[in-house]
Amino acid sequence: MKASDLAGALQAPDEPAPRQGDAELGRKLGDLRRSFNLNQITVVDHVTSISRHHLSMIETGITMPTVRTLIDLADFYEVSIDELLAHMRSS
Protein backbone atom coordinates (compact mmCIF):
# COMPACT_ATOMS: atom_id res chain seq x y z
CA MET A 1 0.00 0.00 0.00
CA LYS A 2 1.34 3.42 -0.94
CA ALA A 3 1.63 6.16 1.68
CA SER A 4 -1.02 8.20 -0.13
CA ASP A 5 -3.42 5.23 -0.01
CA LEU A 6 -2.73 4.79 3.70
CA ALA A 7 -3.42 8.47 4.41
CA GLY A 8 -6.75 8.19 2.60
CA ALA A 9 -7.64 5.01 4.48
CA LEU A 10 -6.95 6.64 7.84
CA GLN A 11 -9.02 9.70 7.05
CA ALA A 12 -12.58 9.85 8.28
CA PRO A 13 -14.99 9.38 5.35
CA ASP A 14 -16.69 12.74 5.89
CA GLU A 15 -13.41 14.68 6.05
CA PRO A 16 -12.17 16.02 2.73
CA ALA A 17 -8.52 15.50 1.85
CA PRO A 18 -6.29 18.42 2.87
CA ARG A 19 -5.83 21.01 0.15
CA GLN A 20 -2.72 23.12 -0.38
CA GLY A 21 -4.40 26.21 1.12
CA ASP A 22 -5.42 24.27 4.24
CA ALA A 23 -1.83 23.18 4.83
CA GLU A 24 -0.51 26.67 4.08
CA LEU A 25 -2.83 28.32 6.62
CA GLY A 26 -2.10 25.61 9.17
CA ARG A 27 1.64 26.01 8.70
CA LYS A 28 1.29 29.78 9.08
CA LEU A 29 -0.70 29.38 12.32
CA GLY A 30 1.80 26.87 13.70
CA ASP A 31 4.70 29.16 12.82
CA LEU A 32 2.95 32.08 14.53
CA ARG A 33 2.36 30.01 17.67
CA ARG A 34 5.99 28.89 17.78
CA SER A 35 7.24 32.46 17.17
CA PHE A 36 5.49 33.43 20.42
CA ASN A 37 7.09 30.39 22.13
CA LEU A 38 3.64 28.97 22.93
CA ASN A 39 2.36 25.43 23.04
CA GLN A 40 -1.07 24.44 21.79
CA ILE A 41 -2.49 24.13 25.30
CA THR A 42 -1.63 27.77 26.05
CA VAL A 43 -3.35 28.90 22.86
CA VAL A 44 -6.58 26.99 23.56
CA ASP A 45 -6.60 28.28 27.14
CA HIS A 46 -6.97 31.79 25.65
CA VAL A 47 -8.91 30.98 22.49
CA THR A 48 -11.92 29.20 23.90
CA SER A 49 -13.61 28.59 20.53
CA ILE A 50 -11.18 25.74 19.81
CA SER A 51 -9.89 22.53 21.39
CA ARG A 52 -6.26 21.40 21.35
CA HIS A 53 -7.19 18.51 19.06
CA HIS A 54 -8.90 20.87 16.61
CA LEU A 55 -5.95 23.30 16.70
CA SER A 56 -3.64 20.40 15.92
CA MET A 57 -5.83 19.38 12.97
CA ILE A 58 -5.80 22.97 11.68
CA GLU A 59 -2.03 23.32 12.04
CA THR A 60 -1.43 20.05 10.17
CA GLY A 61 -3.79 21.05 7.35
CA ILE A 62 -6.36 18.34 8.04
CA THR A 63 -9.16 20.83 8.58
CA MET A 64 -9.84 24.54 8.18
CA PRO A 65 -10.85 26.77 11.09
CA THR A 66 -14.37 28.14 11.24
CA VAL A 67 -14.74 31.85 10.59
CA ARG A 68 -15.25 32.41 14.35
CA THR A 69 -12.06 30.48 15.18
CA LEU A 70 -10.10 32.30 12.47
CA ILE A 71 -11.20 35.65 13.97
CA ASP A 72 -10.33 34.47 17.49
CA LEU A 73 -6.88 33.24 16.43
CA ALA A 74 -6.15 36.45 14.51
CA ASP A 75 -7.14 38.49 17.58
CA PHE A 76 -5.04 36.31 19.86
CA TYR A 77 -1.92 36.62 17.68
CA GLU A 78 -2.69 40.31 16.99
CA VAL A 79 -2.65 39.89 13.22
CA SER A 80 -5.33 40.55 10.64
CA ILE A 81 -7.25 37.80 8.92
CA ASP A 82 -5.83 39.20 5.69
CA GLU A 83 -2.32 38.49 6.99
CA LEU A 84 -3.28 34.92 7.84
CA LEU A 85 -4.86 34.29 4.46
CA ALA A 86 -2.38 36.28 2.34
CA HIS A 87 -0.62 34.39 -0.42
CA MET A 88 -2.85 31.33 -0.11
CA ARG A 89 -3.46 29.72 -3.47
CA SER A 90 -6.62 27.83 -4.21
CA SER A 91 -6.04 24.32 -5.50
mmCIF file of C-alpha atoms in Angstrom:
data_model
loop_
_atom_site.group_PDB
_atom_site.id
_atom_site.type_symbol
_atom_site.label_atom_id
_atom_site.label_comp_id
_atom_site.label_asym_id
_atom_site.label_seq_id
_atom_site.Cartn_x
_atom_site.Cartn_y
_atom_site.Cartn_z
ATOM 1 C CA MET A 1 0.000 0.000 0.000
ATOM 2 C CA LYS A 2 1.339 3.419 -0.943
ATOM 3 C CA ALA A 3 1.626 6.157 1.684
ATOM 4 C CA SER A 4 -1.024 8.201 -0.131
ATOM 5 C CA ASP A 5 -3.417 5.232 -0.007
ATOM 6 C CA LEU A 6 -2.733 4.789 3.701
ATOM 7 C CA ALA A 7 -3.420 8.472 4.408
ATOM 8 C CA GLY A 8 -6.754 8.193 2.603
ATOM 9 C CA ALA A 9 -7.643 5.007 4.475
ATOM 10 C CA LEU A 10 -6.948 6.638 7.839
ATOM 11 C CA GLN A 11 -9.019 9.705 7.053
ATOM 12 C CA ALA A 12 -12.585 9.855 8.280
ATOM 13 C CA PRO A 13 -14.986 9.382 5.354
ATOM 14 C CA ASP A 14 -16.686 12.743 5.890
ATOM 15 C CA GLU A 15 -13.405 14.677 6.052
ATOM 16 C CA PRO A 16 -12.168 16.019 2.726
ATOM 17 C CA ALA A 17 -8.524 15.501 1.851
ATOM 18 C CA PRO A 18 -6.288 18.416 2.871
ATOM 19 C CA ARG A 19 -5.825 21.005 0.147
ATOM 20 C CA GLN A 20 -2.723 23.118 -0.375
ATOM 21 C CA GLY A 21 -4.402 26.207 1.125
ATOM 22 C CA ASP A 22 -5.418 24.269 4.243
ATOM 23 C CA ALA A 23 -1.832 23.177 4.828
ATOM 24 C CA GLU A 24 -0.514 26.670 4.078
ATOM 25 C CA LEU A 25 -2.831 28.318 6.619
ATOM 26 C CA GLY A 26 -2.103 25.611 9.166
ATOM 27 C CA ARG A 27 1.635 26.010 8.699
ATOM 28 C CA LYS A 28 1.291 29.780 9.083
ATOM 29 C CA LEU A 29 -0.703 29.384 12.321
ATOM 30 C CA GLY A 30 1.795 26.870 13.696
ATOM 31 C CA ASP A 31 4.702 29.163 12.820
ATOM 32 C CA LEU A 32 2.951 32.077 14.534
ATOM 33 C CA ARG A 33 2.359 30.010 17.668
ATOM 34 C CA ARG A 34 5.986 28.890 17.785
ATOM 35 C CA SER A 35 7.235 32.460 17.171
ATOM 36 C CA PHE A 36 5.494 33.427 20.422
ATOM 37 C CA ASN A 37 7.089 30.392 22.131
ATOM 38 C CA LEU A 38 3.641 28.969 22.931
ATOM 39 C CA ASN A 39 2.358 25.428 23.037
ATOM 40 C CA GLN A 40 -1.075 24.435 21.786
ATOM 41 C CA ILE A 41 -2.494 24.135 25.296
ATOM 42 C CA THR A 42 -1.625 27.766 26.051
ATOM 43 C CA VAL A 43 -3.351 28.897 22.855
ATOM 44 C CA VAL A 44 -6.578 26.992 23.557
ATOM 45 C CA ASP A 45 -6.598 28.279 27.140
ATOM 46 C CA HIS A 46 -6.965 31.786 25.647
ATOM 47 C CA VAL A 47 -8.908 30.977 22.487
ATOM 48 C CA THR A 48 -11.921 29.196 23.896
ATOM 49 C CA SER A 49 -13.607 28.588 20.529
ATOM 50 C CA ILE A 50 -11.178 25.740 19.812
ATOM 51 C CA SER A 51 -9.892 22.533 21.390
ATOM 52 C CA ARG A 52 -6.264 21.399 21.349
ATOM 53 C CA HIS A 53 -7.189 18.514 19.055
ATOM 54 C CA HIS A 54 -8.904 20.875 16.612
ATOM 55 C CA LEU A 55 -5.951 23.296 16.698
ATOM 56 C CA SER A 56 -3.640 20.400 15.917
ATOM 57 C CA MET A 57 -5.832 19.380 12.973
ATOM 58 C CA ILE A 58 -5.797 22.967 11.678
ATOM 59 C CA GLU A 59 -2.026 23.319 12.041
ATOM 60 C CA THR A 60 -1.431 20.054 10.170
ATOM 61 C CA GLY A 61 -3.788 21.054 7.349
ATOM 62 C CA ILE A 62 -6.364 18.338 8.038
ATOM 63 C CA THR A 63 -9.163 20.829 8.582
ATOM 64 C CA MET A 64 -9.836 24.538 8.181
ATOM 65 C CA PRO A 65 -10.854 26.768 11.085
ATOM 66 C CA THR A 66 -14.366 28.141 11.238
ATOM 67 C CA VAL A 67 -14.739 31.848 10.592
ATOM 68 C CA ARG A 68 -15.248 32.408 14.350
ATOM 69 C CA THR A 69 -12.060 30.479 15.178
ATOM 70 C CA LEU A 70 -10.104 32.303 12.470
ATOM 71 C CA ILE A 71 -11.195 35.647 13.966
ATOM 72 C CA ASP A 72 -10.334 34.474 17.486
ATOM 73 C CA LEU A 73 -6.882 33.236 16.427
ATOM 74 C CA ALA A 74 -6.154 36.454 14.512
ATOM 75 C CA ASP A 75 -7.145 38.493 17.578
ATOM 76 C CA PHE A 76 -5.037 36.306 19.860
ATOM 77 C CA TYR A 77 -1.920 36.619 17.676
ATOM 78 C CA GLU A 78 -2.686 40.305 16.992
ATOM 79 C CA VAL A 79 -2.654 39.888 13.217
ATOM 80 C CA SER A 80 -5.333 40.555 10.639
ATOM 81 C CA ILE A 81 -7.253 37.800 8.918
ATOM 82 C CA ASP A 82 -5.826 39.199 5.687
ATOM 83 C CA GLU A 83 -2.322 38.491 6.995
ATOM 84 C CA LEU A 84 -3.279 34.917 7.844
ATOM 85 C CA LEU A 85 -4.857 34.288 4.463
ATOM 86 C CA ALA A 86 -2.382 36.284 2.336
ATOM 87 C CA HIS A 87 -0.616 34.388 -0.421
ATOM 88 C CA MET A 88 -2.846 31.329 -0.111
ATOM 89 C CA ARG A 89 -3.456 29.716 -3.465
ATOM 90 C CA SER A 90 -6.619 27.826 -4.214
ATOM 91 C CA SER A 91 -6.042 24.321 -5.500
#
